[in-house]
Structures are given as structure tokens and as C-alpha cells.
Amino acid sequence: MDAHFKTFESRLAANAREIEAVLDTLLSQRVLDDEIIRPERLRSAMHYAVLNGGKRLRPFLVVETSTMLGGNRDAALRIGAALECVHCYSLVHDDLPAMDDDDLRRGKPTVHIAYDEATAILVGDSLLTYAFDIIVSTEALDEASKLALILALARASGIGGMAGGQALDLAAEKQAPDEQGIITLQAMKTGALIRFACEAGAIVAGASAADRATLRRFGERIGLAFQLADDMLDLTADSATMGKATGKDAGRGKGTLVGLHGMAWAEATLEAHVREAEALLQPYGDRAAVLADTARFIAERKS
């Protein structure tokens, strides 16, 4: 990777450290009322689930979109942390025996292996609800922005977004969907939180409805790119590099666009998604350089 992308990766890593510092604080201290009881084993498992590595790409998108539009950085970091709580909850539940049945996540034992299955379920429940607590308690945001973020995150994470996409993904193990079905489930399961990340940054910055719509479309493009790259890596990368089991989609008979059309088609389509994402950023000029680099990074990542 050239020097330009090494600089980008350094920025991504620096943002990850900032997000993790916010998450560590939020998951380590009593943030509401000293009289509220917080079972220590559950709190410990939440901390383990969230602070176990990862690129923190979704909160990075929140922060960088907000930065491009002149938003408050501390507020963006907190909203990024809230989003990461939702993302990590989804990973904890996806790894459960009743779902994808994985023992490894980011190179470490999954929560139900490190703790137990019941605790893992409660970790997911607690992280999902805590995300909305974080949004509401972000003092730098006005009430209208908080409401907009709550609504957008609820829709992105619920039946019409990530959770609904996971349901479709599980159903795909029994009956392979057609091409449009694959696109729909991936746009929901993976794409919904990425779309939210980009729109959330615009909301934090108090951007116009037009900017919110543009950044949401940008999120849609890079969400498609992310999933396509992920499906390609599932076939070409090893589990040590990915930090999780690979080749499982093919083993379970799940349909993917890569499996349907082949690697050459996937590479060309991935490039098309990135170019469409870059085109959406043109009105923002040099201010959008980091987001443009993010789109390219998503397509070219190795893990």
C-alpha cells in the first residue's frame, strides 16, 4: 500500500483509539445514578464484546462525515460510540449457536464462549439499549438532532434494517434467494448501519436535508462495496487474517453475488461502486478527501 494509504490507515487507527477511549469510559463508569445496580459480570462481558479490536470503520464514518460538514467532534465521537455499541451487539448475537455459530471474533473467543450463551444474549440486549442512552445524554446536541438520530438508528438496526437482514440471511440457508434477494438482504444486514453512519455525521453537523440525502446515498454505495469486498475475502483470505472463520457462506449454501457472477464480475462491480461513491462527494471538493479514501480503502482492504 502506498504512502497515501498508510497515512489514511494511521488516521483510521487514531480515530479507533479515540472511539475506544470513549467506549472504555462509557462501559467502565456509572454514567447514570449511583443507586442503579449494574451486574458486574454483565458489564464485564459488555466491555469484552466492544473492546476486542476492530477497525471501528462505522464510527470513523460518523466522525469524518461530521468533520467534513463542520460538526462538533466530541458529539460525533459519542454518536460513533453509540453506533459501535449497536454494531457489536449484532456481532455478539450473530455469533450465537442459533445464528452463525462462531467461536472466534476478531481473533478472540466469542462472547458466548468466553462467558456463556445467556450472558451473550444479555450483552446484546444491553448494548442495543445503551446506544440510545448515549445519544440522549450527548449534551452537545440539540433535541431535534437527538430525535433524528434515534429515529434513524432505530430504523437502521431494526426489522427494516440490520435485524431484518439477519432474518433474511438465516432464511437464505434453507432457500437461496435470487440476485435481487441477495442485494436486499445485504443492504439491510450490512449496509443499513453504514448508511446510518454517514447520515448520522450529517445530522451531528446540523447539515441540510439535501446533504443528509447525499451522504446517505454515499453510505449506500460504500455499504454495497463493503459487503462485496467481504464476500470476496471470505473466499480468498484465511481465518488468521480475517480474525474469524472464512468460507462459511459457501459451506452453508448461502448465495452471494460473488458466487452468482464470479470474481471478475465482483472486482468490476466493486470498482463501479467506489466510483459512484466518489462522484457523490464531488460537490464537497477537497473537504471530502478522507471520505473518498474511505471508499477506496473499503474496496482494497485485506481483512
CSV table of C-alpha atoms in Angstrom, one decimal:
chain,number,residue,atom,x,y,z
A,1,MET,CA,0.0,0.0,0.0
A,2,ASP,CA,1.4,3.4,-1.0
A,3,ALA,CA,2.3,6.2,1.4
A,4,HIS,CA,-1.0,8.0,0.9
A,5,PHE,CA,-3.0,5.0,2.1
A,6,LYS,CA,-0.6,4.4,5.0
A,7,THR,CA,-1.5,8.0,6.1
A,8,PHE,CA,-5.1,7.1,5.8
A,9,GLU,CA,-4.7,3.9,7.8
A,10,SER,CA,-2.9,6.0,10.5
A,11,ARG,CA,-5.9,8.3,10.7
A,12,LEU,CA,-8.3,5.4,10.9
A,13,ALA,CA,-6.2,3.9,13.7
A,14,ALA,CA,-6.1,7.2,15.6
A,15,ASN,CA,-9.8,7.5,15.3
A,16,ALA,CA,-10.3,4.0,16.6
A,17,ARG,CA,-8.2,4.8,19.6
A,18,GLU,CA,-10.4,7.9,20.3
A,19,ILE,CA,-13.6,5.8,19.9
A,20,GLU,CA,-12.2,3.1,22.2
A,21,ALA,CA,-11.3,5.6,24.9
A,22,VAL,CA,-14.9,6.9,24.8
A,23,LEU,CA,-16.3,3.4,24.9
A,24,ASP,CA,-14.0,2.4,27.7
A,25,THR,CA,-15.3,5.3,29.8
A,26,LEU,CA,-18.9,4.6,28.9
A,27,LEU,CA,-18.6,0.9,29.8
A,28,SER,CA,-16.5,1.3,32.9
A,29,GLN,CA,-18.1,4.1,34.9
A,30,ARG,CA,-21.5,4.6,36.4
A,31,VAL,CA,-22.9,7.1,34.0
A,32,LEU,CA,-26.5,7.5,35.3
A,33,ASP,CA,-27.2,7.2,39.0
A,34,ASP,CA,-25.1,5.6,41.8
A,35,GLU,CA,-28.2,3.8,43.0
A,36,ILE,CA,-28.6,1.8,39.8
A,37,ILE,CA,-27.3,-1.7,40.1
A,38,ARG,CA,-25.2,-2.9,37.3
A,39,PRO,CA,-24.3,-6.6,37.5
A,40,GLU,CA,-20.5,-6.8,37.2
A,41,ARG,CA,-20.3,-10.0,35.1
A,42,LEU,CA,-22.7,-8.4,32.5
A,43,ARG,CA,-20.8,-5.2,32.5
A,44,SER,CA,-17.5,-7.1,32.1
A,45,ALA,CA,-18.9,-9.1,29.2
A,46,MET,CA,-20.1,-5.9,27.5
A,47,HIS,CA,-16.7,-4.4,27.9
A,48,TYR,CA,-15.1,-7.6,26.4
A,49,ALA,CA,-17.6,-7.6,23.5
A,50,VAL,CA,-16.9,-4.0,22.5
A,51,LEU,CA,-13.2,-3.5,23.3
A,52,ASN,CA,-11.8,-6.5,21.5
A,53,GLY,CA,-10.2,-4.8,18.5
A,54,GLY,CA,-11.6,-3.9,15.1
A,55,LYS,CA,-11.1,-1.1,12.7
A,56,ARG,CA,-14.1,1.0,14.1
A,57,LEU,CA,-15.0,1.9,10.5
A,58,ARG,CA,-18.6,2.8,11.3
A,59,PRO,CA,-17.7,5.4,14.0
A,60,PHE,CA,-14.9,6.6,11.7
A,61,LEU,CA,-17.5,7.4,9.1
A,62,VAL,CA,-19.7,9.3,11.6
A,63,VAL,CA,-16.7,11.4,12.8
A,64,GLU,CA,-15.3,12.1,9.3
A,65,THR,CA,-18.7,13.0,7.8
A,66,SER,CA,-19.4,15.3,10.7
A,67,THR,CA,-15.9,16.8,10.3
A,68,MET,CA,-16.3,17.5,6.6
A,69,LEU,CA,-19.5,19.4,7.4
A,70,GLY,CA,-18.2,21.3,10.4
A,71,GLY,CA,-19.7,19.3,13.2
A,72,ASN,CA,-18.8,19.1,16.9
A,73,ARG,CA,-16.1,16.4,17.2
A,74,ASP,CA,-16.9,15.3,20.8
A,75,ALA,CA,-20.6,14.8,19.8
A,76,ALA,CA,-19.6,12.9,16.7
A,77,LEU,CA,-17.3,10.6,18.8
A,78,ARG,CA,-20.2,9.9,21.2
A,79,ILE,CA,-22.6,9.1,18.4
A,80,GLY,CA,-19.9,6.9,16.8
A,81,ALA,CA,-19.6,5.1,20.1
A,82,ALA,CA,-23.4,4.6,20.3
A,83,LEU,CA,-23.3,3.1,16.8
A,84,GLU,CA,-20.4,0.8,17.7
A,85,CYS,CA,-22.5,-0.5,20.6
A,86,VAL,CA,-25.2,-1.5,18.1
A,87,HIS,CA,-22.7,-3.0,15.7
A,88,CYS,CA,-21.0,-5.0,18.5
A,89,TYR,CA,-24.4,-6.2,19.8
A,90,SER,CA,-25.1,-7.5,16.3
A,91,LEU,CA,-21.8,-9.4,16.2
A,92,VAL,CA,-22.4,-11.0,19.6
A,93,HIS,CA,-25.8,-12.2,18.6
A,94,ASP,CA,-24.7,-13.3,15.1
A,95,ASP,CA,-22.0,-15.5,16.7
A,96,LEU,CA,-24.5,-17.4,18.9
A,97,PRO,CA,-25.1,-21.1,18.1
A,98,ALA,CA,-28.7,-20.4,17.0
A,99,MET,CA,-27.4,-17.9,14.4
A,100,ASP,CA,-24.0,-18.2,12.7
A,101,ASP,CA,-22.5,-20.4,15.4
A,102,ASP,CA,-19.0,-18.9,15.5
A,103,ASP,CA,-16.3,-19.5,18.2
A,104,LEU,CA,-13.9,-16.7,17.0
A,105,ARG,CA,-14.4,-13.0,16.6
A,106,ARG,CA,-11.5,-10.6,15.8
A,107,GLY,CA,-9.1,-13.4,16.7
A,108,LYS,CA,-10.6,-13.9,20.2
A,109,PRO,CA,-13.2,-16.3,21.6
A,110,THR,CA,-16.7,-15.0,21.0
A,111,VAL,CA,-18.7,-13.8,24.0
A,112,HIS,CA,-20.8,-16.9,24.4
A,113,ILE,CA,-17.5,-18.9,24.5
A,114,ALA,CA,-15.6,-16.6,26.8
A,115,TYR,CA,-18.7,-16.2,29.1
A,116,ASP,CA,-21.8,-18.2,28.4
A,117,GLU,CA,-24.7,-18.1,26.0
A,118,ALA,CA,-27.2,-16.5,28.3
A,119,THR,CA,-24.7,-13.7,29.1
A,120,ALA,CA,-24.1,-13.2,25.4
A,121,ILE,CA,-27.8,-12.6,24.8
A,122,LEU,CA,-28.0,-10.1,27.6
A,123,VAL,CA,-24.8,-8.4,26.4
A,124,GLY,CA,-26.5,-7.8,23.0
A,125,ASP,CA,-29.7,-6.6,24.7
A,126,SER,CA,-27.8,-4.2,26.9
A,127,LEU,CA,-25.6,-2.8,24.2
A,128,LEU,CA,-28.5,-2.1,21.9
A,129,THR,CA,-30.4,-0.2,24.6
A,130,TYR,CA,-27.3,1.6,25.9
A,131,ALA,CA,-26.8,3.1,22.4
A,132,PHE,CA,-29.9,5.2,22.7
A,133,ASP,CA,-28.9,6.2,26.3
A,134,ILE,CA,-25.6,7.6,24.8
A,135,ILE,CA,-27.5,9.6,22.2
A,136,VAL,CA,-29.9,11.2,24.6
A,137,SER,CA,-27.2,12.1,27.1
A,138,THR,CA,-25.0,13.8,24.5
A,139,GLU,CA,-25.2,17.4,25.8
A,140,ALA,CA,-23.6,19.0,22.7
A,141,LEU,CA,-26.6,18.1,20.5
A,142,ASP,CA,-29.9,19.8,20.5
A,143,GLU,CA,-33.2,17.9,21.0
A,144,ALA,CA,-34.1,17.8,17.3
A,145,SER,CA,-30.8,16.3,16.4
A,146,LYS,CA,-31.1,13.7,19.1
A,147,LEU,CA,-34.6,12.7,17.9
A,148,ALA,CA,-33.4,12.5,14.3
A,149,LEU,CA,-30.5,10.2,15.3
A,150,ILE,CA,-32.7,8.0,17.5
A,151,LEU,CA,-35.2,7.5,14.7
A,152,ALA,CA,-32.5,6.9,12.1
A,153,LEU,CA,-30.7,4.4,14.3
A,154,ALA,CA,-33.8,2.6,15.3
A,155,ARG,CA,-34.8,2.1,11.6
A,156,ALA,CA,-31.2,1.1,10.6
A,157,SER,CA,-30.9,-1.5,13.4
A,158,GLY,CA,-34.5,-3.0,13.4
A,159,ILE,CA,-36.8,-5.1,11.3
A,160,GLY,CA,-36.4,-2.9,8.3
A,161,GLY,CA,-32.6,-2.8,8.7
A,162,MET,CA,-29.9,-4.9,10.3
A,163,ALA,CA,-32.1,-7.3,12.3
A,164,GLY,CA,-34.4,-7.9,9.3
A,165,GLY,CA,-31.4,-8.5,7.1
A,166,GLN,CA,-30.1,-11.1,9.5
A,167,ALA,CA,-33.5,-12.9,9.4
A,168,LEU,CA,-33.3,-12.9,5.6
A,169,ASP,CA,-29.8,-14.2,5.8
A,170,LEU,CA,-30.8,-17.1,8.0
A,171,ALA,CA,-33.7,-17.9,5.7
A,172,ALA,CA,-31.2,-18.0,2.8
A,173,GLU,CA,-29.7,-21.1,4.3
A,174,LYS,CA,-32.9,-23.0,3.5
A,175,GLN,CA,-33.8,-21.4,0.2
A,176,ALA,CA,-31.2,-19.5,-1.8
A,177,PRO,CA,-32.5,-16.1,-2.8
A,178,ASP,CA,-32.3,-14.7,-6.3
A,179,GLU,CA,-30.0,-11.8,-7.2
A,180,GLN,CA,-32.3,-9.1,-6.0
A,181,GLY,CA,-33.0,-11.0,-2.8
A,182,ILE,CA,-29.2,-11.2,-2.1
A,183,ILE,CA,-28.9,-7.4,-2.7
A,184,THR,CA,-31.8,-6.7,-0.4
A,185,LEU,CA,-30.6,-8.8,2.5
A,186,GLN,CA,-27.1,-7.4,2.2
A,187,ALA,CA,-28.3,-3.8,2.0
A,188,MET,CA,-30.2,-4.5,5.2
A,189,LYS,CA,-27.9,-6.7,7.2
A,190,THR,CA,-24.6,-4.9,6.4
A,191,GLY,CA,-25.5,-1.7,4.6
A,192,ALA,CA,-28.0,-0.2,7.0
A,193,LEU,CA,-25.6,0.7,9.7
A,194,ILE,CA,-23.0,2.0,7.2
A,195,ARG,CA,-25.7,4.2,5.7
A,196,PHE,CA,-26.7,5.4,9.2
A,197,ALA,CA,-23.0,6.2,10.0
A,198,CYS,CA,-22.8,8.7,7.1
A,199,GLU,CA,-26.2,10.3,7.6
A,200,ALA,CA,-25.5,10.5,11.4
A,201,GLY,CA,-22.4,12.6,10.7
A,202,ALA,CA,-24.5,15.0,8.7
A,203,ILE,CA,-27.1,15.1,11.5
A,204,VAL,CA,-24.5,15.8,14.1
A,205,ALA,CA,-23.2,18.7,12.0
A,206,GLY,CA,-26.7,20.2,11.6
A,207,ALA,CA,-26.5,19.7,7.8
A,208,SER,CA,-29.3,20.4,5.3
A,209,ALA,CA,-31.8,17.8,4.2
A,210,ALA,CA,-30.0,17.7,0.8
A,211,ASP,CA,-26.7,17.0,2.4
A,212,ARG,CA,-28.2,14.3,4.6
A,213,ALA,CA,-29.7,12.6,1.5
A,214,THR,CA,-26.4,12.8,-0.4
A,215,LEU,CA,-24.4,11.3,2.5
A,216,ARG,CA,-27.0,8.6,2.9
A,217,ARG,CA,-26.6,7.7,-0.8
A,218,PHE,CA,-22.8,7.7,-0.3
A,219,GLY,CA,-23.3,5.3,2.6
A,220,GLU,CA,-25.4,3.1,0.4
A,221,ARG,CA,-22.7,2.8,-2.2
A,222,ILE,CA,-19.9,2.1,0.2
A,223,GLY,CA,-22.2,-0.4,2.1
A,224,LEU,CA,-22.6,-2.4,-1.1
A,225,ALA,CA,-18.8,-2.2,-1.7
A,226,PHE,CA,-18.1,-3.3,1.8
A,227,GLN,CA,-20.3,-6.4,1.5
A,228,LEU,CA,-19.0,-7.3,-1.9
A,229,ALA,CA,-15.4,-7.0,-0.7
A,230,ASP,CA,-16.3,-9.1,2.4
A,231,ASP,CA,-17.7,-11.9,0.2
A,232,MET,CA,-14.6,-11.8,-1.9
A,233,LEU,CA,-12.4,-12.0,1.2
A,234,ASP,CA,-14.5,-14.9,2.5
A,235,LEU,CA,-13.3,-16.9,-0.5
A,236,THR,CA,-9.7,-15.7,-0.7
A,237,ALA,CA,-8.5,-14.8,2.8
A,238,ASP,CA,-7.6,-17.2,5.7
A,239,SER,CA,-9.2,-17.1,9.1
A,240,ALA,CA,-6.0,-15.8,10.8
A,241,THR,CA,-6.0,-12.7,8.6
A,242,MET,CA,-9.8,-12.2,9.0
A,243,GLY,CA,-9.9,-12.9,12.7
A,244,LYS,CA,-12.9,-15.1,12.1
A,245,ALA,CA,-13.9,-18.3,10.3
A,246,THR,CA,-13.9,-18.0,6.5
A,247,GLY,CA,-15.6,-20.0,3.7
A,248,LYS,CA,-18.7,-20.4,5.9
A,249,ASP,CA,-21.2,-18.9,3.4
A,250,ALA,CA,-20.3,-21.5,0.7
A,251,GLY,CA,-20.3,-24.3,3.3
A,252,ARG,CA,-23.9,-23.4,4.3
A,253,GLY,CA,-25.0,-22.9,0.8
A,254,LYS,CA,-25.7,-19.2,1.2
A,255,GLY,CA,-25.9,-17.3,-2.1
A,256,THR,CA,-23.6,-14.4,-2.7
A,257,LEU,CA,-23.2,-12.1,-5.6
A,258,VAL,CA,-19.6,-13.4,-6.0
A,259,GLY,CA,-20.8,-16.9,-6.1
A,260,LEU,CA,-23.5,-16.0,-8.6
A,261,HIS,CA,-21.4,-14.0,-11.0
A,262,GLY,CA,-17.7,-14.9,-10.3
A,263,MET,CA,-14.7,-13.0,-9.1
A,264,ALA,CA,-14.0,-11.0,-12.3
A,265,TRP,CA,-17.6,-9.5,-12.2
A,266,ALA,CA,-17.2,-8.8,-8.5
A,267,GLU,CA,-14.0,-6.9,-9.0
A,268,ALA,CA,-15.5,-4.8,-11.8
A,269,THR,CA,-18.7,-4.1,-9.8
A,270,LEU,CA,-16.7,-3.2,-6.7
A,271,GLU,CA,-14.8,-0.6,-8.7
A,272,ALA,CA,-18.1,0.8,-10.0
A,273,HIS,CA,-19.5,1.2,-6.5
A,274,VAL,CA,-16.4,3.1,-5.4
A,275,ARG,CA,-16.6,5.4,-8.5
A,276,GLU,CA,-20.2,6.1,-7.8
A,277,ALA,CA,-19.4,6.9,-4.2
A,278,GLU,CA,-16.6,9.3,-5.2
A,279,ALA,CA,-18.9,11.0,-7.7
A,280,LEU,CA,-21.4,11.8,-4.9
A,281,LEU,CA,-18.6,13.6,-3.0
A,282,GLN,CA,-17.6,15.9,-5.8
A,283,PRO,CA,-19.7,18.8,-4.6
A,284,TYR,CA,-17.7,18.9,-1.3
A,285,GLY,CA,-14.3,19.2,-3.1
A,286,ASP,CA,-11.2,18.7,-1.0
A,287,ARG,CA,-13.2,18.5,2.2
A,288,ALA,CA,-14.3,15.1,1.1
A,289,ALA,CA,-10.8,13.6,0.6
A,290,VAL,CA,-10.9,11.4,3.7
A,291,LEU,CA,-14.3,10.0,2.8
A,292,ALA,CA,-13.1,9.3,-0.7
A,293,ASP,CA,-10.1,7.5,0.7
A,294,THR,CA,-12.5,5.5,2.9
A,295,ALA,CA,-14.5,4.3,-0.1
A,296,ARG,CA,-11.2,3.2,-1.8
A,297,PHE,CA,-10.0,1.6,1.4
A,298,ILE,CA,-13.2,-0.5,1.8
A,299,ALA,CA,-12.6,-1.9,-1.7
A,300,GLU,CA,-8.9,-2.7,-1.3
A,301,ARG,CA,-8.8,-3.9,2.4
A,302,LYS,CA,-7.3,-7.3,3.1
A,303,SER,CA,-9.2,-8.1,6.2
